[in-house]
PDB file of C-alpha atoms in Angstrom:
ATOM      1  CA  MET A   1     155.496  59.405 199.041  1.00 67.00           C
ATOM      2  CA  LYS A   2     152.679  61.815 199.798  1.00 95.00           C
ATOM      3  CA  LEU A   3     149.822  60.687 197.663  1.00 97.00           C
ATOM      4  CA  ALA A   4     146.556  62.318 196.469  1.00 98.00           C
ATOM      5  CA  VAL A   5     143.914  60.934 194.104  1.00 98.00           C
ATOM      6  CA  MET A   6     142.109  62.923 191.429  1.00 98.00           C
ATOM      7  CA  LEU A   7     138.751  61.938 189.910  1.00 98.00           C
ATOM      8  CA  VAL A   8     138.274  63.767 186.661  1.00 97.00           C
ATOM      9  CA  ASP A   9     135.073  64.531 184.835  1.00 96.00           C
ATOM     10  CA  MET A  10     132.968  61.537 185.970  1.00 97.00           C
ATOM     11  CA  GLN A  11     129.776  63.356 184.845  1.00 95.00           C
ATOM     12  CA  ASP A  12     126.848  61.882 183.064  1.00 92.00           C
ATOM     13  CA  PHE A  13     127.521  64.197 180.051  1.00 92.00           C
ATOM     14  CA  PHE A  14     130.799  62.333 179.451  1.00 91.00           C
ATOM     15  CA  LEU A  15     129.802  58.845 180.770  1.00 91.00           C
ATOM     16  CA  LYS A  16     126.898  58.459 178.354  1.00 90.00           C
ATOM     17  CA  ARG A  17     129.416  58.031 175.559  1.00 86.00           C
ATOM     18  CA  ILE A  18     130.805  54.927 177.106  1.00 88.00           C
ATOM     19  CA  PRO A  19     129.060  51.535 176.774  1.00 88.00           C
ATOM     20  CA  ALA A  20     126.931  50.637 179.865  1.00 92.00           C
ATOM     21  CA  GLU A  21     128.946  47.611 180.910  1.00 92.00           C
ATOM     22  CA  LYS A  22     132.254  49.460 180.611  1.00 90.00           C
ATOM     23  CA  ARG A  23     130.798  52.404 182.502  1.00 93.00           C
ATOM     24  CA  LYS A  24     129.587  50.179 185.359  1.00 96.00           C
ATOM     25  CA  GLU A  25     133.048  48.548 185.678  1.00 96.00           C
ATOM     26  CA  LEU A  26     134.829  51.892 185.551  1.00 96.00           C
ATOM     27  CA  ILE A  27     132.668  53.316 188.442  1.00 98.00           C
ATOM     28  CA  LEU A  28     133.145  50.140 190.555  1.00 98.00           C
ATOM     29  CA  ASN A  29     137.025  50.220 190.075  1.00 98.00           C
ATOM     30  CA  GLN A  30     137.142  53.956 190.996  1.00 98.00           C
ATOM     31  CA  ALA A  31     134.904  53.303 194.035  1.00 98.00           C
ATOM     32  CA  ALA A  32     137.401  50.639 195.164  1.00 98.00           C
ATOM     33  CA  VAL A  33     140.229  53.299 194.920  1.00 98.00           C
ATOM     34  CA  ILE A  34     138.208  55.867 196.813  1.00 98.00           C
ATOM     35  CA  GLN A  35     137.414  53.357 199.578  1.00 98.00           C
ATOM     36  CA  LEU A  36     141.097  52.664 199.952  1.00 98.00           C
ATOM     37  CA  CYS A  37     141.563  56.460 200.203  1.00 98.00           C
ATOM     38  CA  ALA A  38     139.082  56.583 203.046  1.00 97.00           C
ATOM     39  CA  ARG A  39     140.826  53.808 204.988  1.00 96.00           C
ATOM     40  CA  LYS A  40     144.334  55.278 204.471  1.00 96.00           C
ATOM     41  CA  LYS A  41     143.285  58.928 204.668  1.00 96.00           C
ATOM     42  CA  ILE A  42     144.573  59.683 201.153  1.00 97.00           C
ATOM     43  CA  PRO A  43     143.082  62.980 199.953  1.00 98.00           C
ATOM     44  CA  VAL A  44     140.663  62.866 197.012  1.00 98.00           C
ATOM     45  CA  ILE A  45     140.202  65.793 194.634  1.00 98.00           C
ATOM     46  CA  VAL A  46     137.120  65.684 192.414  1.00 98.00           C
ATOM     47  CA  LEU A  47     137.365  67.805 189.173  1.00 97.00           C
ATOM     48  CA  GLU A  48     134.247  68.602 187.212  1.00 97.00           C
ATOM     49  CA  TYR A  49     134.142  70.298 183.912  1.00 94.00           C
ATOM     50  CA  GLU A  50     132.011  73.404 184.155  1.00 92.00           C
ATOM     51  CA  GLY A  51     129.387  74.176 181.488  1.00 83.00           C
ATOM     52  CA  THR A  52     125.780  73.954 180.797  1.00 77.00           C
ATOM     53  CA  GLY A  53     124.384  70.442 180.752  1.00 84.00           C
ATOM     54  CA  ARG A  54     127.552  68.747 182.032  1.00 90.00           C
ATOM     55  CA  GLY A  55     126.083  68.158 185.535  1.00 92.00           C
ATOM     56  CA  LYS A  56     127.767  66.856 188.550  1.00 95.00           C
ATOM     57  CA  THR A  57     129.904  63.760 189.334  1.00 97.00           C
ATOM     58  CA  VAL A  58     127.785  60.675 189.382  1.00 97.00           C
ATOM     59  CA  SER A  59     126.111  60.176 192.779  1.00 96.00           C
ATOM     60  CA  SER A  60     127.647  56.806 193.642  1.00 97.00           C
ATOM     61  CA  LEU A  61     131.137  58.265 193.436  1.00 98.00           C
ATOM     62  CA  THR A  62     130.187  61.478 195.211  1.00 97.00           C
ATOM     63  CA  GLU A  63     128.895  59.459 198.061  1.00 97.00           C
ATOM     64  CA  GLU A  64     132.193  57.535 198.241  1.00 97.00           C
ATOM     65  CA  THR A  65     134.267  60.717 198.121  1.00 98.00           C
ATOM     66  CA  GLN A  66     132.337  62.299 200.931  1.00 96.00           C
ATOM     67  CA  ARG A  67     133.626  59.491 203.156  1.00 96.00           C
ATOM     68  CA  VAL A  68     137.172  60.582 202.552  1.00 97.00           C
ATOM     69  CA  LYS A  69     138.870  63.184 204.666  1.00 95.00           C
ATOM     70  CA  PRO A  70     140.130  65.423 203.240  1.00 96.00           C
ATOM     71  CA  ASN A  71     138.189  65.741 199.992  1.00 97.00           C
ATOM     72  CA  PHE A  72     137.923  68.643 197.629  1.00 98.00           C
ATOM     73  CA  LEU A  73     135.726  69.663 194.691  1.00 97.00           C
ATOM     74  CA  ILE A  74     137.033  71.806 191.905  1.00 97.00           C
ATOM     75  CA  ARG A  75     134.892  73.120 189.028  1.00 96.00           C
ATOM     76  CA  LYS A  76     137.379  73.610 186.121  1.00 96.00           C
ATOM     77  CA  PRO A  77     136.829  75.768 183.115  1.00 94.00           C
ATOM     78  CA  HIS A  78     139.353  73.982 180.848  1.00 93.00           C
ATOM     79  CA  ASN A  79     140.556  70.486 180.047  1.00 93.00           C
ATOM     80  CA  SER A  80     143.436  70.674 182.497  1.00 96.00           C
ATOM     81  CA  GLY A  81     142.478  70.784 186.172  1.00 96.00           C
ATOM     82  CA  PHE A  82     145.442  73.060 186.798  1.00 98.00           C
ATOM     83  CA  ARG A  83     144.314  75.873 184.381  1.00 96.00           C
ATOM     84  CA  ASN A  84     142.608  78.754 186.168  1.00 96.00           C
ATOM     85  CA  THR A  85     141.891  76.744 189.308  1.00 97.00           C
ATOM     86  CA  ASN A  86     143.402  76.480 192.807  1.00 98.00           C
ATOM     87  CA  LEU A  87     144.390  72.772 192.269  1.00 98.00           C
ATOM     88  CA  ASN A  88     148.154  73.406 192.597  1.00 98.00           C
ATOM     89  CA  GLU A  89     147.736  75.392 195.807  1.00 98.00           C
ATOM     90  CA  ILE A  90     145.667  72.531 197.335  1.00 98.00           C
ATOM     91  CA  LEU A  91     148.273  69.930 196.298  1.00 98.00           C
ATOM     92  CA  LYS A  92     151.096  72.086 197.830  1.00 97.00           C
ATOM     93  CA  ARG A  93     149.166  72.587 201.068  1.00 97.00           C
ATOM     94  CA  LEU A  94     148.709  68.810 201.265  1.00 97.00           C
ATOM     95  CA  GLY A  95     152.396  68.187 200.610  1.00 97.00           C
ATOM     96  CA  THR A  96     151.527  65.980 197.643  1.00 98.00           C
ATOM     97  CA  LYS A  97     154.325  64.394 195.634  1.00 97.00           C
ATOM     98  CA  ASP A  98     152.434  61.653 193.796  1.00 98.00           C
ATOM     99  CA  ILE A  99     149.052  61.746 192.113  1.00 98.00           C
ATOM    100  CA  VAL A 100     146.733  58.878 191.027  1.00 98.00           C
ATOM    101  CA  LEU A 101     144.521  59.980 188.197  1.00 98.00           C
ATOM    102  CA  MET A 102     141.147  58.425 187.373  1.00 98.00           C
ATOM    103  CA  GLY A 103     138.308  59.461 185.121  1.00 96.00           C
ATOM    104  CA  ILE A 104     137.269  60.447 181.592  1.00 91.00           C
ATOM    105  CA  ASN A 105     138.709  61.077 179.007  1.00 84.00           C
ATOM    106  CA  GLY A 106     142.007  59.185 179.449  1.00 80.00           C
ATOM    107  CA  SER A 107     143.361  60.874 176.327  1.00 78.00           C
ATOM    108  CA  GLY A 108     141.725  64.260 176.965  1.00 85.00           C
ATOM    109  CA  CYS A 109     140.990  65.922 180.271  1.00 91.00           C
ATOM    110  CA  VAL A 110     142.731  63.266 182.447  1.00 93.00           C
ATOM    111  CA  GLN A 111     145.812  63.361 180.282  1.00 92.00           C
ATOM    112  CA  ASP A 112     145.782  67.204 180.110  1.00 94.00           C
ATOM    113  CA  THR A 113     145.566  67.285 183.948  1.00 97.00           C
ATOM    114  CA  ALA A 114     148.366  64.664 184.198  1.00 97.00           C
ATOM    115  CA  MET A 115     150.567  66.789 181.861  1.00 96.00           C
ATOM    116  CA  GLY A 116     149.937  69.838 184.145  1.00 97.00           C
ATOM    117  CA  ALA A 117     150.891  67.689 187.128  1.00 98.00           C
ATOM    118  CA  VAL A 118     154.176  66.441 185.544  1.00 98.00           C
ATOM    119  CA  GLY A 119     155.014  69.986 184.433  1.00 97.00           C
ATOM    120  CA  ARG A 120     154.722  71.064 188.081  1.00 98.00           C
ATOM    121  CA  GLY A 121     156.998  68.312 189.369  1.00 98.00           C
ATOM    122  CA  TYR A 122     154.397  65.744 190.512  1.00 98.00           C
ATOM    123  CA  ARG A 123     154.739  62.006 189.806  1.00 98.00           C
ATOM    124  CA  ILE A 124     151.655  60.415 188.252  1.00 98.00           C
ATOM    125  CA  ALA A 125     150.133  56.990 188.116  1.00 98.00           C
ATOM    126  CA  THR A 126     146.926  55.446 186.645  1.00 96.00           C
ATOM    127  CA  ALA A 127     145.586  52.164 185.467  1.00 96.00           C
ATOM    128  CA  ARG A 128     143.503  50.531 182.847  1.00 92.00           C
ATOM    129  CA  GLY A 129     140.033  50.238 184.442  1.00 94.00           C
ATOM    130  CA  VAL A 130     140.058  53.531 186.294  1.00 97.00           C
ATOM    131  CA  ILE A 131     140.370  55.724 183.285  1.00 94.00           C
ATOM    132  CA  ALA A 132     138.317  55.488 180.080  1.00 90.00           C
ATOM    133  CA  SER A 133     138.107  57.241 176.762  1.00 81.00           C
ATOM    134  CA  SER A 134     134.999  57.962 174.687  1.00 70.00           C
ATOM    135  CA  SER A 135     137.190  59.133 171.857  1.00 62.00           C
ATOM    136  CA  GLU A 136     137.021  56.931 168.760  1.00 55.00           C
ATOM    137  CA  ARG A 137     140.760  57.422 168.149  1.00 53.00           C
ATOM    138  CA  ASP A 138     141.757  56.309 171.631  1.00 56.00           C
ATOM    139  CA  ASN A 139     138.846  54.106 172.674  1.00 59.00           C
ATOM    140  CA  ASN A 140     141.223  51.317 173.870  1.00 61.00           C
ATOM    141  CA  LEU A 141     143.618  53.767 175.524  1.00 72.00           C
ATOM    142  CA  SER A 142     146.566  52.650 173.387  1.00 69.00           C
ATOM    143  CA  THR A 143     147.669  56.134 172.618  1.00 74.00           C
ATOM    144  CA  SER A 144     147.346  57.507 176.130  1.00 81.00           C
ATOM    145  CA  LYS A 145     148.750  54.313 177.661  1.00 84.00           C
ATOM    146  CA  LYS A 146     152.035  54.935 175.905  1.00 87.00           C
ATOM    147  CA  TRP A 147     152.188  58.528 177.250  1.00 89.00           C
ATOM    148  CA  TYR A 148     151.314  57.428 180.790  1.00 92.00           C
ATOM    149  CA  SER A 149     153.857  54.546 180.797  1.00 92.00           C
ATOM    150  CA  LYS A 150     156.622  56.808 179.502  1.00 94.00           C
ATOM    151  CA  THR A 151     155.811  59.758 181.802  1.00 95.00           C
ATOM    152  CA  GLY A 152     154.743  58.004 184.980  1.00 96.00           C
ATOM    153  CA  LYS A 153     153.279  54.671 186.074  1.00 96.00           C
ATOM    154  CA  PHE A 154     150.598  52.807 184.065  1.00 95.00           C
ATOM    155  CA  PHE A 155     149.157  49.666 185.668  1.00 96.00           C
ATOM    156  CA  GLU A 156     147.278  47.121 183.594  1.00 94.00           C
ATOM    157  CA  THR A 157     144.782  46.370 186.351  1.00 96.00           C
ATOM    158  CA  PRO A 158     143.017  48.342 189.078  1.00 97.00           C
ATOM    159  CA  ASP A 159     144.362  45.696 191.514  1.00 98.00           C
ATOM    160  CA  ALA A 160     147.894  46.542 190.654  1.00 98.00           C
ATOM    161  CA  LEU A 161     147.158  50.196 191.220  1.00 98.00           C
ATOM    162  CA  LEU A 162     145.596  49.441 194.625  1.00 98.00           C
ATOM    163  CA  THR A 163     148.696  47.466 195.607  1.00 97.00           C
ATOM    164  CA  TYR A 164     150.880  50.431 194.570  1.00 96.00           C
ATOM    165  CA  MET A 165     148.692  52.731 196.782  1.00 97.00           C
ATOM    166  CA  GLU A 166     148.715  50.310 199.691  1.00 94.00           C
ATOM    167  CA  ARG A 167     152.489  50.651 199.814  1.00 90.00           C
ATOM    168  CA  SER A 168     152.381  54.409 199.788  1.00 81.00           C
TER     169      SER A 168
END
């Protein structure tokens, strides 16, 4: 398994829609995954939604990703990180087969990027606690969890995801 991790739209514009305690936990869980990437030399790709007022990835996660080699930043113009970007070319160059997805919105941009990955032959994984949704209709991730479970791997805890990654 050749693994890469994607961090999707962890920008204040999207984070402000999530309750503060949940937001803090989300960022801590994602930081733990990124720290594992630094230790195991797993590439991290940061995706940021372009547009006025959306800003950059939160600074604490940016600092963590800068410790990972290699790391990439892609500014995306659409929900899917694959649409009108060089994401697929980067993944091919890295020899990626499996992708761990983290970010916001679990039922929006993260899932659209996951769909793009699956459509290109990549295997996907994510976990409760590293993705979140600010959507009222999928605030508890029940809808997107079904899709992730059916299409790839969905772990109930960040620790289970970390164990999966340790074995990669």
